Structure formats: structure tokens, C-alpha cells
CSV table of C-alpha atoms and ligand atoms in Angstrom, one decimal:
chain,number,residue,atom,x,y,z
A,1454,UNK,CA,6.2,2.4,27.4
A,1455,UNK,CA,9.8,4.0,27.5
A,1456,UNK,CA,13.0,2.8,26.5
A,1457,UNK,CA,14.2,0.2,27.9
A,1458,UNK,CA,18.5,-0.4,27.8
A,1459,UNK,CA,18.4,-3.9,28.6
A,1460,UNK,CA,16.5,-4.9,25.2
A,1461,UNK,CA,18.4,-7.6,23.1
A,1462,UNK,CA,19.5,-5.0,20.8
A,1463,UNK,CA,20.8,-2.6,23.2
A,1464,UNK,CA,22.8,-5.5,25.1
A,1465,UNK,CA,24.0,-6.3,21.1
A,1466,UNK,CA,25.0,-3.3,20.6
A,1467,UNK,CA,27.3,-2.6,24.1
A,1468,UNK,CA,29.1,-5.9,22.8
A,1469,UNK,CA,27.4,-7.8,25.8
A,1470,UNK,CA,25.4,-10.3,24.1
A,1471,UNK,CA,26.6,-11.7,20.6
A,1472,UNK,CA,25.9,-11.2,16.8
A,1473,UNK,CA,27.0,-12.0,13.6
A,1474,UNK,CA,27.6,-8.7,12.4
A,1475,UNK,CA,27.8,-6.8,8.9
A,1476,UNK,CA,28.9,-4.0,8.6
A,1477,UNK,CA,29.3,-0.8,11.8
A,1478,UNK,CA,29.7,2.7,11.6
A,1479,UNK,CA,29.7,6.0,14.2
A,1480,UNK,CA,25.5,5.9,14.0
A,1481,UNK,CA,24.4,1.7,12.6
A,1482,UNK,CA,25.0,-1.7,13.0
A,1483,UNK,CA,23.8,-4.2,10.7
A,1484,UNK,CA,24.1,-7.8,11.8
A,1485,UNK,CA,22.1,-11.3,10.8
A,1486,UNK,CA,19.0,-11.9,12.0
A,1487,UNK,CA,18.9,-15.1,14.1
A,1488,UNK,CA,15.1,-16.4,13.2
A,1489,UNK,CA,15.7,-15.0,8.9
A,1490,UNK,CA,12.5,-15.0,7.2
A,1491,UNK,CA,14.4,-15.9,4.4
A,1492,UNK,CA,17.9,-16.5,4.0
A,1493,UNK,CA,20.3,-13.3,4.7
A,1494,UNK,CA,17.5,-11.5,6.1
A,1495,UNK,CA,19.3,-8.8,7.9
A,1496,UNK,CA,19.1,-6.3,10.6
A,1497,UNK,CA,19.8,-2.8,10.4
A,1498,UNK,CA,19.7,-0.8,13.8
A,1499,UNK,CA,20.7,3.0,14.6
A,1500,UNK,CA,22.6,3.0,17.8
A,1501,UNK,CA,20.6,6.2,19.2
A,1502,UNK,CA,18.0,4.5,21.4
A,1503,UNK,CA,14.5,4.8,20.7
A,1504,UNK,CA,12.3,1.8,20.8
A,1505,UNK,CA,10.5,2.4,17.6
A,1506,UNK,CA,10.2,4.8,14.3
A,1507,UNK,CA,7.7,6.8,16.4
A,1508,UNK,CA,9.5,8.1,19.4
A,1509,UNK,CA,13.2,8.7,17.2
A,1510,UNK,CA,14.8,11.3,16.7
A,1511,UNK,CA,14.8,12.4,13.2
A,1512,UNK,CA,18.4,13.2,12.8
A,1513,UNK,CA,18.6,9.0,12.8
A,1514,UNK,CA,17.3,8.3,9.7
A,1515,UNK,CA,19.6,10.0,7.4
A,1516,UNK,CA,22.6,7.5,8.5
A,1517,UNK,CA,20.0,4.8,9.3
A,1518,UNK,CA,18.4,4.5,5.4
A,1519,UNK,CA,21.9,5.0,4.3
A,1520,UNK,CA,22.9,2.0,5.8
A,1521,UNK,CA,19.9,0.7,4.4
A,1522,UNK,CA,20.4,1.3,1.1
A,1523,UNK,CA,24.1,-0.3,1.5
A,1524,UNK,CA,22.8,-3.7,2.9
A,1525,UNK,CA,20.2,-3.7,0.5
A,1526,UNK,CA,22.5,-3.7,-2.4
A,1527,UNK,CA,24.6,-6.1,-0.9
A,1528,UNK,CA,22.2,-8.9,0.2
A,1529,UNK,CA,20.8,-8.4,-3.5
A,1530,UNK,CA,23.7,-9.1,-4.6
A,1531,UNK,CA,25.6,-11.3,-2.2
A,1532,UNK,CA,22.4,-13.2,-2.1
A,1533,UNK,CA,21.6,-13.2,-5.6
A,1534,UNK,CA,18.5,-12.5,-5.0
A,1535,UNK,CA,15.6,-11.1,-7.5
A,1536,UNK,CA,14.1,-8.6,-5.2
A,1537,UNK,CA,14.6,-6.9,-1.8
A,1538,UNK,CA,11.6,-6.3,1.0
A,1539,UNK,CA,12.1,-4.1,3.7
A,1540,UNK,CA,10.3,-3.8,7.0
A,1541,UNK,CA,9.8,-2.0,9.9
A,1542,UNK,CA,7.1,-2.5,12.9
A,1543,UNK,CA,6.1,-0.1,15.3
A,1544,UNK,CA,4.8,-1.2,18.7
A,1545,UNK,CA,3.3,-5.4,19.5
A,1546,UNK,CA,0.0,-4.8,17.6
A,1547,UNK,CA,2.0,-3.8,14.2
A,1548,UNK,CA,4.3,-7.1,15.7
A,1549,UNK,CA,7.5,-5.4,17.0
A,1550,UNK,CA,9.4,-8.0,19.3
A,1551,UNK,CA,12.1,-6.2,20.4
A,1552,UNK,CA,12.0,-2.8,21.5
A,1553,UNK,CA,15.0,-0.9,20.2
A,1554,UNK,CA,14.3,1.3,16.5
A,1555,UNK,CA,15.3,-1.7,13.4
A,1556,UNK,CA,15.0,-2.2,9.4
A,1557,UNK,CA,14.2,-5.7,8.4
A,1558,UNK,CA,16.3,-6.5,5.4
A,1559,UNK,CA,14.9,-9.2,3.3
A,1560,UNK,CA,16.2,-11.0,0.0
A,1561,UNK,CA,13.1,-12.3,-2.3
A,1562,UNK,CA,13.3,-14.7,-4.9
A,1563,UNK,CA,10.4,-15.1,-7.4
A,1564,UNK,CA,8.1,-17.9,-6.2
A,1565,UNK,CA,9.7,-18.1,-2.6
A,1566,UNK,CA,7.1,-17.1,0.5
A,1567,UNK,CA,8.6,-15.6,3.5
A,1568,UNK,CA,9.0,-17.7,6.4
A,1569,UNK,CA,7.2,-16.9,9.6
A,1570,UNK,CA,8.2,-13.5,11.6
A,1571,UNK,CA,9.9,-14.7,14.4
A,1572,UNK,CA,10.0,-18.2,14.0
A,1573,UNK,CA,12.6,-20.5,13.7
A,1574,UNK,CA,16.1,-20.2,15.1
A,1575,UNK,CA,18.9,-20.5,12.4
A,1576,UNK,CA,22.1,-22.1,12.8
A,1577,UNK,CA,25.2,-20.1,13.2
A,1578,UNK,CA,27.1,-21.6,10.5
A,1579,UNK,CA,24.1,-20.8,8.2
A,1580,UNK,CA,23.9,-17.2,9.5
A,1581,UNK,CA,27.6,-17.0,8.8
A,1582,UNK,CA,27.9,-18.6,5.7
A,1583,UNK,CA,25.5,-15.6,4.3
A,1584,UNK,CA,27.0,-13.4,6.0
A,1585,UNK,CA,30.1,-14.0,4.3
A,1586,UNK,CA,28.2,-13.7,1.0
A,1587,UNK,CA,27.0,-10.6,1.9
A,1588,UNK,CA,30.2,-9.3,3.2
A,1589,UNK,CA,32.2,-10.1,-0.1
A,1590,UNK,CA,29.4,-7.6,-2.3
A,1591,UNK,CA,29.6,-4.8,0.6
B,2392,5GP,P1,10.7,-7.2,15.4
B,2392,5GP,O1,9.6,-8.2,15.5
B,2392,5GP,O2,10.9,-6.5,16.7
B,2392,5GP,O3,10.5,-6.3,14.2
B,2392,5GP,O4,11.9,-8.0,15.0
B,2392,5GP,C1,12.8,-8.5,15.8
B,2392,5GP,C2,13.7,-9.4,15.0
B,2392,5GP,O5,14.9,-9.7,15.8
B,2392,5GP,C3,13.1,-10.7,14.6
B,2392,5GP,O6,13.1,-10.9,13.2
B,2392,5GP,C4,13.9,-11.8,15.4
B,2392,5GP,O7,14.1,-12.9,14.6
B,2392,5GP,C5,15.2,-11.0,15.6
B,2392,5GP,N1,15.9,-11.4,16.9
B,2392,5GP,C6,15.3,-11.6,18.1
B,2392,5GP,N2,16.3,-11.8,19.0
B,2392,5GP,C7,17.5,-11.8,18.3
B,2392,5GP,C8,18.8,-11.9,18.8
B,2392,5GP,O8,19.1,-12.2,19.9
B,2392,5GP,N3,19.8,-11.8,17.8
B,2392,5GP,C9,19.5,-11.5,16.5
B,2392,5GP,N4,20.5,-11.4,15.7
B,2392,5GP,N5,18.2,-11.4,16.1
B,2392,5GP,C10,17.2,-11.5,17.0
């Protein structure tokens, strides 16, 4: 498989299809995922293509796990949530979706199971309303 730059992320990131978005720098974007696992599960995408960890170039993930790190501390804490998971899946058998290199994001709270990868479609006001909690601990 190679690269393709028509992938939902790809059109996200050239502005042509929309997101609620985060945070942006020169090398990440970091918007809300539309099917959360949880509430404020977020994405966190370098804007170098490459469709998965595998096939990246390294130089990516300095600025990628800083951005990381940022979100993470700021869905903990926006969220106020107990824990943070972070994921990442590398090709449709590990259960990758969409094809452009991403860091799933996710706020845990003791007792609470994650909803289904992929699942359910959130409402925008939802997806902004955490947003805006996340935003005001960036
Ligand atoms: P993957 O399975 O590739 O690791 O994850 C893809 C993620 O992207 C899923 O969690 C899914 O909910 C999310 N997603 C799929 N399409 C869109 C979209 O158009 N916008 C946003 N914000 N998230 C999406």
C-alpha cells in the first residue's frame, strides 16, 4: 500500500474537509475525534505524510510526542480525568481506519470502559463543548 493524499486526514489537514481542531503548529495538528471512545478523546496527527508509524520518517516523532505530551496534559486536565491512554495502530489487522500516521488521545476515568473503536458518531456541540475544556488547560 502507499500513501494515499486523499485520506480523511490529509483532506483535514489541506483545510478541505472540516474539524474541530486543538491546537496547530509548523509539524502537528490535534483536533477531536468524531466517533470518541470516550469523551475528549483526541487526535494527534504529524502533517508529514506517511500512512502509519512504520513507513515515517523518524524526524516526525520528536514534534509529534511533543504534541502528545501537550494534549495529554490538557485533556487530563480539561477533562478531569483520572488517567490518560494513548494509542496508535499500524495497518487494518492492528485496526487502523484511516491511512495517514495518528496518536489516539484518550481520557480514563476509574470504572469507565472505553466505547467501541470507531463506533458512534458524536455530535458537534458535544465535540465542541470538550474541546473548549480542553482548550482553556492548553
Ligand atoms: P484509526 O482506526 O485509523 O486508528 O483511527 C481513526 C480515527 O479517526 C477513529 O477513531 C475515528 O473515529 C476517527 N475519524 C474517522 N473519520 C474522521 C473524521 O472525518 N473526522 C474526525 N475528526 N475523526 C475521524
Amino acid at each position: 500500500m502507499s500513501y494515499d493524499p486523499n485520506n480523511i486526514f490529509a483532506k483535514i489537514l489541506r483545510g478541505e474537509l472540516p474539524c474541530v481542531k486543538l491546537y496547530e503548529d509548523d509539524h502537528t495538528l490535534a483536533f477531536m475525534d468524531i466517533m470518541p471512545q470516550a469523551e475528549g478523546h483526541v487526535l494527534v496527527l504529524p502533517k508529514a505524510p506517511s500512512e502509519s508509524l512504520l513507513d515515517a520518517d523518524p524526524a516526525v516523532f520528536g514534534p509529534l510526542f511533543a504534541t502528545v505530551q501537550r494534549l495529554a496534559k490538557a485533556v487530563k486536565d480539561g477533562m478531569g480525568a483520572d488517567g490518560i491512554t494513548v494509542t496508535q495502530f499500524n495497518g487494518p489487522a492492528a485496526g487502523q481506519t484511516v491511512f495517514h500516521l495518528h496518536v489516539h488521545i484518550i481520557p480514563r476515568w476509574e470504572g469507565v470502559a472505553l466505547r467501541r473503536h470507531s463506533g458512534t458518531m458524536e455530535n458537534a456541540d458535544v465535540l465542541k463543548a470538550n474541546a473548549a475544556k480542553i482548550m482553556a488547560a492548553l
